[in-house]
Coordinates of C-alpha atoms in Angstrom, one line a residue:
M1 CA 14.9 202.1 2.5
V2 CA 18.6 203.0 1.9
S3 CA 19.0 205.9 -0.5
A4 CA 21.7 205.8 -3.1
P5 CA 25.0 207.3 -2.1
A6 CA 26.4 210.3 -3.9
V7 CA 27.6 210.1 -7.5
Q8 CA 30.7 207.9 -7.9
T9 CA 33.5 209.7 -9.8
G10 CA 36.5 207.4 -9.0
H11 CA 38.1 204.9 -11.3
G12 CA 38.8 202.0 -8.9
H13 CA 35.5 200.2 -9.5
E14 CA 33.6 198.2 -12.1
V15 CA 30.6 199.8 -14.0
E16 CA 27.4 198.1 -14.8
L17 CA 24.8 199.1 -17.4
A18 CA 21.3 197.7 -16.8
G19 CA 17.7 198.5 -17.4
A20 CA 16.1 201.3 -15.4
W21 CA 13.7 199.8 -12.9
P22 CA 13.9 196.5 -14.9
L23 CA 11.1 194.0 -15.1
R24 CA 13.5 191.1 -15.3
P25 CA 16.1 190.0 -12.7
D26 CA 18.9 190.0 -15.3
G27 CA 18.8 193.8 -15.7
A28 CA 17.6 193.7 -19.3
P29 CA 17.2 197.2 -20.9
S30 CA 13.7 198.6 -20.3
I31 CA 11.6 199.2 -23.4
L32 CA 8.9 201.8 -23.3
Q33 CA 6.2 202.6 -25.9
R34 CA 5.1 206.2 -26.1
T35 CA 2.3 207.6 -28.2
D36 CA 2.7 211.2 -27.1
E37 CA 3.1 213.7 -29.9
D38 CA 6.3 215.1 -28.1
F39 CA 7.4 211.8 -26.6
L40 CA 10.9 212.8 -25.5
P41 CA 9.8 215.9 -23.4
A42 CA 6.9 213.8 -22.1
L43 CA 9.4 211.0 -21.0
L44 CA 11.8 213.4 -19.3
G45 CA 8.9 215.1 -17.6
D46 CA 7.6 211.8 -16.2
L47 CA 11.0 210.8 -15.1
A48 CA 11.2 214.0 -12.9
T49 CA 8.2 212.9 -10.9
D50 CA 7.8 210.6 -7.9
D51 CA 6.0 208.2 -10.1
A52 CA 9.0 207.5 -12.3
P53 CA 9.4 203.8 -11.3
A54 CA 5.9 203.1 -12.6
L55 CA 6.8 204.3 -16.1
V56 CA 8.3 200.9 -17.2
P57 CA 5.3 198.7 -16.5
R58 CA 2.8 201.4 -17.5
H59 CA 4.4 201.9 -20.9
R60 CA 5.5 198.4 -21.6
P61 CA 4.8 197.4 -25.3
P62 CA 2.0 194.9 -25.9
T63 CA 2.7 191.2 -26.5
G64 CA 1.6 189.1 -29.4
S65 CA 0.0 185.7 -29.6
E66 CA 3.3 184.0 -28.9
G67 CA 4.0 186.1 -25.8
I68 CA 6.7 188.2 -27.6
L69 CA 6.7 191.9 -27.4
R70 CA 5.4 193.7 -30.5
L71 CA 6.9 197.1 -31.3
Y72 CA 4.9 199.4 -33.5
Q73 CA 6.3 201.6 -36.1
P74 CA 6.2 205.4 -36.4
V75 CA 3.4 205.0 -39.0
H76 CA 1.3 203.7 -36.1
Q77 CA 2.0 206.9 -34.2
A78 CA 4.0 205.0 -31.7
F79 CA 7.6 205.3 -30.6
N80 CA 9.8 202.8 -28.8
L81 CA 12.4 204.0 -26.3
A82 CA 15.2 202.2 -24.5
L83 CA 15.8 203.3 -20.9
V84 CA 19.0 202.2 -19.0
E85 CA 21.0 203.3 -16.0
A86 CA 24.7 203.3 -15.3
H87 CA 25.9 202.6 -11.8
C88 CA 29.0 201.4 -10.0
L89 CA 29.5 197.9 -8.6
T90 CA 30.4 199.1 -5.1
F91 CA 28.4 199.2 -1.9
G92 CA 25.1 200.9 -2.4
T93 CA 25.6 200.8 -6.2
P94 CA 26.1 204.6 -6.6
R95 CA 25.3 206.1 -9.9
L96 CA 28.1 206.7 -12.3
D97 CA 29.2 210.3 -12.9
A98 CA 27.8 211.2 -16.3
R99 CA 31.0 213.0 -17.1
Q100 CA 32.8 209.6 -17.2
I101 CA 30.7 208.5 -20.1
E102 CA 32.5 209.3 -23.3
S103 CA 29.8 208.0 -25.7
A104 CA 26.8 205.7 -25.6
G105 CA 24.5 203.9 -28.0
L106 CA 22.5 200.8 -28.6
V107 CA 22.4 198.1 -31.3
V108 CA 19.5 196.1 -32.6
R109 CA 20.4 192.4 -33.3
R110 CA 18.5 189.6 -34.9
V111 CA 17.9 186.4 -32.8
R112 CA 17.9 183.0 -34.3
H113 CA 16.9 179.8 -32.5
D114 CA 18.1 176.4 -33.6
A115 CA 16.3 173.1 -33.1
K116 CA 17.7 172.7 -29.6
G117 CA 16.6 176.2 -28.6
T118 CA 20.1 177.6 -28.6
K119 CA 20.2 181.3 -29.4
S120 CA 22.6 183.0 -31.9
Y121 CA 22.8 186.6 -32.8
D122 CA 23.3 188.6 -36.1
A123 CA 24.5 192.1 -36.2
W124 CA 23.6 194.6 -39.0
C125 CA 27.0 195.6 -40.3
A126 CA 28.3 198.0 -43.0
T127 CA 31.5 199.3 -44.4
K128 CA 32.0 202.9 -45.2
N129 CA 30.3 202.8 -48.5
L130 CA 28.3 199.5 -48.7
V131 CA 26.0 197.6 -46.4
A132 CA 27.1 194.0 -45.5
G133 CA 23.8 193.1 -43.9
W134 CA 23.0 190.7 -41.1
T135 CA 26.3 189.1 -40.1
P136 CA 26.5 186.2 -37.6
L137 CA 28.3 187.0 -34.4
P138 CA 30.3 184.5 -32.4
S139 CA 28.7 182.7 -29.5
L140 CA 27.8 184.7 -26.4
E141 CA 30.7 183.3 -24.5
H142 CA 33.2 184.3 -27.2
P143 CA 35.2 187.5 -26.4
D144 CA 34.4 188.9 -29.9
H145 CA 30.7 188.9 -29.1
A146 CA 31.3 191.9 -26.9
R147 CA 33.5 193.7 -29.4
D148 CA 33.1 197.4 -30.0
P149 CA 30.7 198.3 -32.8
D150 CA 33.2 200.7 -34.2
P151 CA 36.0 198.8 -35.9
A152 CA 38.5 201.6 -35.3
R153 CA 38.1 200.9 -31.5
R154 CA 38.5 197.1 -31.7
R155 CA 41.5 195.1 -30.9
T156 CA 42.7 192.9 -33.8
A157 CA 41.7 189.3 -33.2
R158 CA 44.5 186.8 -33.2
L159 CA 43.3 184.0 -35.5
T160 CA 46.4 183.0 -37.5
G161 CA 49.4 184.6 -35.9
N162 CA 49.8 186.9 -38.8
P163 CA 48.4 190.3 -37.9
A164 CA 48.4 191.7 -41.4
F165 CA 46.3 188.8 -42.7
D166 CA 44.1 188.8 -39.7
R167 CA 43.2 192.4 -40.6
T168 CA 42.9 191.8 -44.3
L169 CA 41.0 188.5 -44.4
A170 CA 38.6 188.9 -41.5
P171 CA 35.9 191.0 -43.1
T172 CA 33.4 190.9 -40.2
D173 CA 36.0 192.6 -38.0
L174 CA 36.4 195.4 -40.6
T175 CA 32.7 196.3 -40.8
A176 CA 31.0 198.7 -38.4
E177 CA 27.8 197.6 -36.6
E178 CA 24.9 199.9 -37.1
T179 CA 24.2 201.8 -33.8
S180 CA 21.7 204.3 -32.5
S181 CA 22.5 207.1 -30.1
L182 CA 21.8 207.0 -26.3
F183 CA 21.5 210.3 -24.5
V184 CA 22.2 211.0 -20.9
A185 CA 19.2 212.4 -19.0
P186 CA 19.7 216.0 -17.9
P187 CA 21.0 216.9 -14.4
D188 CA 17.5 217.7 -13.0
T189 CA 16.3 214.2 -13.9
A190 CA 19.4 212.7 -12.3
A191 CA 18.8 214.7 -9.1
A192 CA 15.1 213.7 -9.0
T193 CA 15.7 209.9 -9.6
K194 CA 19.2 209.6 -8.0
R195 CA 20.2 207.7 -11.1
T196 CA 22.4 208.3 -14.2
L197 CA 19.8 207.4 -16.8
L198 CA 20.3 207.1 -20.5
Y199 CA 17.5 207.0 -23.1
G200 CA 17.3 206.5 -26.9
L201 CA 15.0 205.7 -29.7
I202 CA 14.9 202.1 -30.9
P203 CA 14.9 202.0 -34.7
V204 CA 12.2 199.7 -36.0
T205 CA 12.3 201.0 -39.6
S206 CA 15.2 201.3 -42.0
A207 CA 15.8 202.0 -45.7
S208 CA 19.2 200.2 -45.4
R209 CA 19.6 197.3 -47.8
A210 CA 22.5 194.8 -47.9
G211 CA 24.9 194.7 -50.8
A212 CA 28.3 193.3 -51.7
S213 CA 31.2 194.3 -49.6
P214 CA 34.0 196.0 -51.5
Q215 CA 37.1 193.8 -52.1
G216 CA 40.6 194.8 -52.7
P217 CA 43.1 193.0 -55.0
E218 CA 43.5 189.3 -54.2
P219 CA 46.8 188.2 -52.8
D220 CA 49.1 186.4 -55.2
A221 CA 50.0 182.7 -54.7
T222 CA 53.1 183.5 -52.7
E223 CA 51.3 185.8 -50.3
W224 CA 48.5 183.3 -49.9
N225 CA 50.8 180.4 -49.1
K226 CA 52.6 182.5 -46.5
H227 CA 49.2 183.2 -44.9
L228 CA 48.4 179.5 -44.5
S229 CA 49.7 177.6 -41.5
P230 CA 53.2 176.2 -41.9
L231 CA 51.8 172.8 -41.1
L232 CA 50.0 172.9 -44.5
R233 CA 53.1 173.8 -46.5
T234 CA 55.7 171.5 -47.9
S235 CA 57.6 169.9 -45.1
S236 CA 58.7 166.6 -43.6
A237 CA 57.0 164.9 -40.7
R238 CA 56.9 166.9 -37.4
T239 CA 56.7 165.9 -33.8
L240 CA 54.0 167.8 -31.9
W241 CA 53.2 166.2 -28.4
P242 CA 55.3 163.4 -26.9
K243 CA 53.9 159.9 -26.7
G244 CA 51.6 159.2 -23.7
S245 CA 50.5 162.9 -23.3
S246 CA 47.0 163.7 -22.1
T247 CA 44.0 164.6 -24.3
L248 CA 43.6 167.8 -26.2
N249 CA 41.5 170.4 -24.3
R250 CA 40.0 173.8 -25.0
T251 CA 42.7 175.5 -23.0
D252 CA 45.3 174.3 -25.4
L253 CA 43.3 175.5 -28.4
S254 CA 42.6 178.9 -26.9
A255 CA 46.1 179.6 -25.8
T256 CA 48.1 182.3 -27.6
V257 CA 51.2 180.2 -27.5
I258 CA 52.1 176.7 -26.1
L259 CA 55.1 176.8 -23.7
N260 CA 57.6 174.1 -22.9
T261 CA 58.5 173.4 -19.3
D262 CA 61.4 175.8 -19.5
E263 CA 58.9 178.6 -20.5
S264 CA 60.2 178.6 -24.1
I265 CA 57.7 178.6 -27.0
N266 CA 56.9 175.2 -28.5
T267 CA 56.8 176.1 -32.2
N268 CA 55.1 173.0 -33.6
Q269 CA 52.4 172.8 -30.9
T270 CA 51.7 176.5 -31.3
R271 CA 51.4 176.2 -35.0
F272 CA 48.9 173.3 -34.5
V273 CA 46.5 175.3 -32.3
L274 CA 46.7 178.3 -34.7
L275 CA 45.9 176.0 -37.6
V276 CA 42.8 174.6 -35.8
R277 CA 41.6 178.1 -35.1
Q278 CA 42.3 179.3 -38.7
L279 CA 40.3 176.4 -40.2
A280 CA 37.4 176.8 -37.7
Q281 CA 37.0 180.6 -37.9
E282 CA 38.4 181.9 -41.1
F283 CA 37.6 178.9 -43.3
S284 CA 34.3 177.9 -41.6
L285 CA 35.2 174.3 -41.3
L286 CA 32.2 173.6 -39.1
R287 CA 29.7 176.0 -40.7
P288 CA 30.6 176.1 -44.4
V289 CA 28.9 178.3 -47.0
N290 CA 29.4 175.5 -49.6
L291 CA 29.2 172.1 -48.0
A292 CA 30.6 170.3 -51.1
T293 CA 33.8 172.4 -51.1
R294 CA 34.3 171.8 -47.3
D295 CA 33.7 168.0 -47.8
A296 CA 36.3 168.1 -50.7
L297 CA 38.8 169.7 -48.4
I298 CA 38.2 167.0 -45.7
A299 CA 38.5 164.3 -48.3
K300 CA 41.8 165.6 -49.5
L301 CA 43.2 165.9 -45.9
N302 CA 42.0 162.4 -45.2
T303 CA 44.5 161.1 -47.6
R304 CA 47.1 161.7 -44.9
Q305 CA 47.2 160.1 -41.4
V306 CA 48.0 161.8 -38.1
V307 CA 49.6 159.7 -35.4
L308 CA 48.1 160.3 -31.9
V309 CA 49.9 160.1 -28.6
D310 CA 48.6 156.6 -28.0
D311 CA 50.2 155.5 -31.3
S312 CA 46.8 155.1 -33.0
T313 CA 46.2 156.9 -36.3
R314 CA 43.3 159.0 -37.6
P315 CA 42.6 160.5 -41.0
L316 CA 43.9 164.1 -40.9
G317 CA 40.7 165.8 -42.1
S318 CA 38.4 164.0 -39.7
Y319 CA 40.8 164.7 -36.8
L320 CA 41.0 168.4 -37.6
V321 CA 37.2 168.6 -37.6
S322 CA 37.1 167.0 -34.2
A323 CA 39.7 169.4 -32.8
A324 CA 37.8 172.4 -34.4
R325 CA 34.6 171.2 -32.8
L326 CA 36.3 171.0 -29.4
Y327 CA 37.5 174.6 -29.8
F328 CA 34.6 176.3 -31.6
E329 CA 31.5 174.5 -30.3
K330 CA 30.3 173.7 -26.8
P331 CA 30.8 169.9 -26.6
E332 CA 27.9 167.7 -25.7
P333 CA 28.2 165.9 -22.3
T334 CA 29.2 162.5 -23.8
P335 CA 32.7 160.9 -23.3
E336 CA 33.0 160.4 -27.1
A337 CA 32.5 164.1 -27.9
L338 CA 34.7 165.3 -25.1
T339 CA 37.7 163.2 -25.8
V340 CA 40.2 164.2 -28.5
L341 CA 43.7 162.8 -28.2
R342 CA 46.7 165.1 -28.8
P343 CA 48.6 164.6 -32.0
Q344 CA 52.0 163.0 -31.7
T345 CA 53.3 163.1 -35.3
W346 CA 52.2 165.5 -38.1
P347 CA 52.4 163.8 -41.5
E348 CA 54.8 164.7 -44.3
I349 CA 53.4 167.4 -46.7
T350 CA 54.5 167.1 -50.3
S351 CA 54.6 170.0 -52.7
A352 CA 51.7 168.7 -54.8
F353 CA 49.5 168.1 -51.7
A354 CA 50.3 171.5 -50.3
G355 CA 49.3 173.2 -53.6
D356 CA 46.1 171.2 -53.8
I357 CA 45.1 172.1 -50.2
A358 CA 46.0 175.8 -50.7
A359 CA 43.8 176.0 -53.8
T360 CA 40.8 174.4 -52.0
L361 CA 41.2 176.8 -49.1
R362 CA 41.3 179.8 -51.4
Q363 CA 38.1 178.6 -53.0
I364 CA 36.4 178.3 -49.6
A365 CA 37.5 181.8 -48.7
N366 CA 36.0 183.2 -52.0
E367 CA 32.8 181.3 -51.4
T368 CA 32.6 182.6 -47.8
V369 CA 32.9 186.2 -49.0
L370 CA 30.3 185.7 -51.8
G371 CA 27.9 183.9 -49.6
T372 CA 28.1 186.2 -46.6
F373 CA 28.3 189.6 -48.3
T374 CA 26.4 189.4 -51.6
T375 CA 23.1 188.0 -52.8
Q376 CA 22.4 185.5 -50.1
N377 CA 22.6 188.3 -47.5
S378 CA 20.9 191.0 -49.6
G379 CA 17.6 192.5 -48.5
G380 CA 16.3 195.1 -46.1
R381 CA 17.1 195.3 -42.5
Y382 CA 13.6 194.5 -41.3
D383 CA 12.2 192.7 -44.3
D384 CA 11.3 189.5 -42.4
P385 CA 8.0 190.1 -40.5
K386 CA 8.6 186.9 -38.4
A387 CA 12.1 187.8 -37.3
R388 CA 12.9 188.3 -33.6
Y389 CA 15.1 191.1 -32.4
V390 CA 16.8 192.3 -29.2
I391 CA 18.5 195.5 -28.2
R392 CA 21.7 195.8 -26.3
A393 CA 23.0 199.1 -24.9
F394 CA 26.6 200.2 -24.4
I395 CA 28.6 203.0 -22.9
R396 CA 32.2 203.9 -23.3
V397 CA 33.6 204.8 -19.9
R398 CA 36.7 207.1 -19.7
Q399 CA 39.7 205.5 -18.1
P400 CA 42.5 207.1 -16.1
R401 CA 46.0 208.0 -17.3
D402 CA 44.9 208.6 -20.9
C403 CA 44.0 205.0 -21.4
P404 CA 41.5 204.1 -24.1
S405 CA 37.8 204.2 -23.0
K406 CA 36.4 200.9 -21.8
I407 CA 33.2 199.6 -23.4
V408 CA 30.5 198.3 -21.0
W409 CA 27.5 196.4 -22.4
S410 CA 24.1 195.8 -20.9
P411 CA 22.4 192.5 -21.0
Y412 CA 20.2 191.7 -23.9
S413 CA 16.6 193.0 -23.8
E414 CA 13.5 190.9 -24.1
E415 CA 12.9 189.6 -27.6
F416 CA 10.5 191.5 -29.7
Q417 CA 9.0 191.5 -33.2
I418 CA 8.2 194.5 -35.3
A419 CA 4.5 194.9 -36.2
P420 CA 4.1 195.4 -40.0
W421 CA 2.7 198.7 -41.2
Y422 CA -0.7 197.3 -42.1
E423 CA -1.5 196.2 -38.5
P424 CA -3.7 198.5 -36.5
G425 CA -1.6 200.5 -34.0
P426 CA -2.3 201.5 -30.4
K427 CA -4.0 204.7 -31.5
G428 CA -7.2 205.0 -33.5
P429 CA -7.3 206.1 -37.1
V430 CA -6.9 209.7 -38.0
P431 CA -10.4 210.9 -39.4
V432 CA -10.5 212.7 -42.7
A433 CA -13.4 215.1 -42.9
L434 CA -15.2 215.0 -46.2
P435 CA -17.3 218.0 -47.3
D436 CA -20.9 217.7 -48.1
P437 CA -21.1 217.6 -52.0
F438 CA -24.8 218.4 -51.9
D439 CA -24.3 221.6 -49.8
P440 CA -24.7 224.6 -52.2
A441 CA -22.5 226.7 -49.9
F442 CA -19.6 224.2 -50.4
L443 CA -20.1 224.1 -54.2
N444 CA -20.2 227.8 -54.5
N445 CA -16.9 228.2 -52.6
A446 CA -15.1 225.2 -54.1
K447 CA -12.2 226.4 -56.2
P448 CA -9.2 224.6 -57.8
N449 CA -6.5 224.5 -55.2
V450 CA -3.9 222.5 -57.1
A451 CA -2.7 223.1 -60.7
F452 CA -0.7 221.0 -63.2
N453 CA 1.3 222.3 -66.1
V454 CA 0.4 220.0 -69.0
P455 CA 2.6 219.8 -72.1
A456 CA 0.8 220.5 -75.4
K457 CA 1.2 216.9 -76.7
L458 CA -0.2 215.4 -73.5
A459 CA -3.1 217.9 -73.5
N460 CA -3.9 217.0 -77.2
V461 CA -4.1 213.3 -76.3
L462 CA -6.4 214.0 -73.3
N463 CA -8.6 216.6 -75.1
Q464 CA -10.4 214.3 -77.5
D465 CA -13.5 212.2 -77.5
P466 CA -13.3 209.6 -74.6
K467 CA -15.0 207.1 -77.0
N468 CA -11.7 207.0 -78.9
F469 CA -10.0 205.5 -75.8
F470 CA -12.7 202.8 -75.3
N471 CA -12.6 202.0 -79.0
G472 CA -8.8 201.7 -79.0
N473 CA -8.2 204.3 -81.6
A474 CA -7.0 207.2 -79.6
G475 CA -4.3 209.1 -81.4
S476 CA -2.2 212.1 -80.7
G477 CA -5.2 214.4 -80.9
S478 CA -5.1 217.8 -82.5
G479 CA -2.0 219.7 -83.5
F480 CA -2.5 222.5 -81.0
T481 CA 0.9 223.7 -79.8
L482 CA 0.2 225.6 -76.6
D483 CA 0.8 224.1 -73.1
W484 CA -2.1 224.1 -70.6
I485 CA -2.6 224.7 -66.9
C486 CA -5.2 222.5 -65.4
G487 CA -6.6 223.2 -61.9
F488 CA -8.4 220.8 -59.7
S489 CA -10.3 220.9 -56.4
I490 CA -8.6 218.5 -54.0
P491 CA -11.8 218.2 -51.8
I492 CA -13.9 217.2 -54.8
I493 CA -11.2 214.8 -56.0
T494 CA -11.2 213.3 -52.5
I495 CA -15.0 212.8 -52.7
C496 CA -14.6 211.1 -56.1
A497 CA -11.9 208.9 -54.8
F498 CA -14.0 207.9 -51.8
I499 CA -17.0 207.0 -54.1
M500 CA -14.8 205.0 -56.4
L501 CA -13.2 203.2 -53.4
N502 CA -16.6 202.1 -52.2
V503 CA -17.7 201.0 -55.6
M504 CA -14.6 198.9 -56.1
L505 CA -14.8 197.4 -52.6
N506 CA -18.3 196.2 -53.2
L507 CA -17.4 194.7 -56.6
L508 CA -14.3 192.9 -55.2
N509 CA -16.3 191.8 -52.2
L510 CA -18.1 189.4 -54.6
I511 CA -14.8 187.5 -54.9
F512 CA -12.9 188.0 -51.7
R513 CA -15.8 188.5 -49.1
W514 CA -13.6 190.9 -47.2
L515 CA -16.0 193.9 -46.8
P516 CA -16.7 193.2 -43.1
F517 CA -13.0 193.4 -42.4
V518 CA -12.2 196.3 -44.7
K519 CA -15.0 198.7 -44.1
I520 CA -16.7 199.6 -40.8
C521 CA -19.2 202.4 -40.8
V522 CA -21.1 203.6 -37.7
P523 CA -23.3 206.6 -37.2
F524 CA -22.3 209.3 -34.8
P525 CA -24.0 212.6 -33.8
R526 CA -23.2 215.6 -36.0
P527 CA -21.1 218.1 -34.2
K528 CA -22.7 221.5 -33.6

């Protein structure tokens, strides 16, 4: 066996973040379940032993009936930890110098599966003062999927060619994703394992609830029209691609600018690809919040025809949907879905038509904000007991020459579900010892150990004949004006509560037949 080389401190290499002693070949973060009372010192102590590689399979969380990991909550006296390691992608994969890690953390994301089994991910996002809630992320292949959780560290996405509006009208890019801290294992652990390990607690409970995202003043009509693509403003017909050109492709639609053969910028072609991206991403042309408004937009656009490079024509709205699908979605492997001809001539846009389209797009933008960041997205972070989640760890690695730190993501973990609080956990119930109410020694020593200050009016209501309550004629009682102090014995109150619980369970068992599942009593030897 070849031991790991010394710690790598140079910068001329790539860094990888993966699970420590992973159980899957993709290097997914390792998830450990600990039931120790002091679980962090216990974990670090185990990592410093020769048996450290066995920790991951030994403390793997249980799986449910569907084969999905089930993570218990702290109320179950169980704690879930993520364990990852950072190493360099050079010969021998030496561990990364911990001093190169500026910061580290992990995110919990919700996983959704469509009818075809394709996965998509939601991030729990928030602004500085309000929680946005579960926000859909772009596809895994999209560069924004690996964006920094901190919006201050992100590069501004180029959606429309107008940086000011890109920042203002892209609310998902302005919200911070909720993160939990990862901590670098101490030097003695690194020396014992020959690895740079990071560990952190996986949050499976949260009091955070989604609410409306704050909005600034809406731009006026002039600003709004400037934000929209010039191809949607009042203009005469424009030439885009020459007749006989090839089909449109994803490279065209993903390019920052389209260049002519002399390396100059082709303005009209560049404006076309920016328009397609603007409609697909900002105005949710393919995944609308309100289908009726989106269909109204397409119907209005379809009143104009676009001439393609083979001299055929197509309704403008349907053609833009096809181009957006080519850019935004992974096309199905069929010739019909893969072929979109380039546009040759863009139609004339009248003033009335431009105003109508601008108004519809503004309505779509407002509906998107309302549908994404208000009531439809409200609710607690982990309210859905059937939801599936994954974690993904990240580190920010310091770069040379005062360059910004580079974020490095781990693969996604195994999917897991969060066991609800009412499920039995991995540890047995905590026994509550009841005193013997028939023991004279207990009764002689029983004293009130909790007291309530009772206002005079409340005391007067309580200090009357109980029959008055049953007869429905309880009044305000006497006119006594002194407050009271009432003391109770908590042990005796606990016995009373236990007796009443058993009485009610037996009565309700006549209806629900649940007593065999609710109550299990077994004899055990009395301790000496």
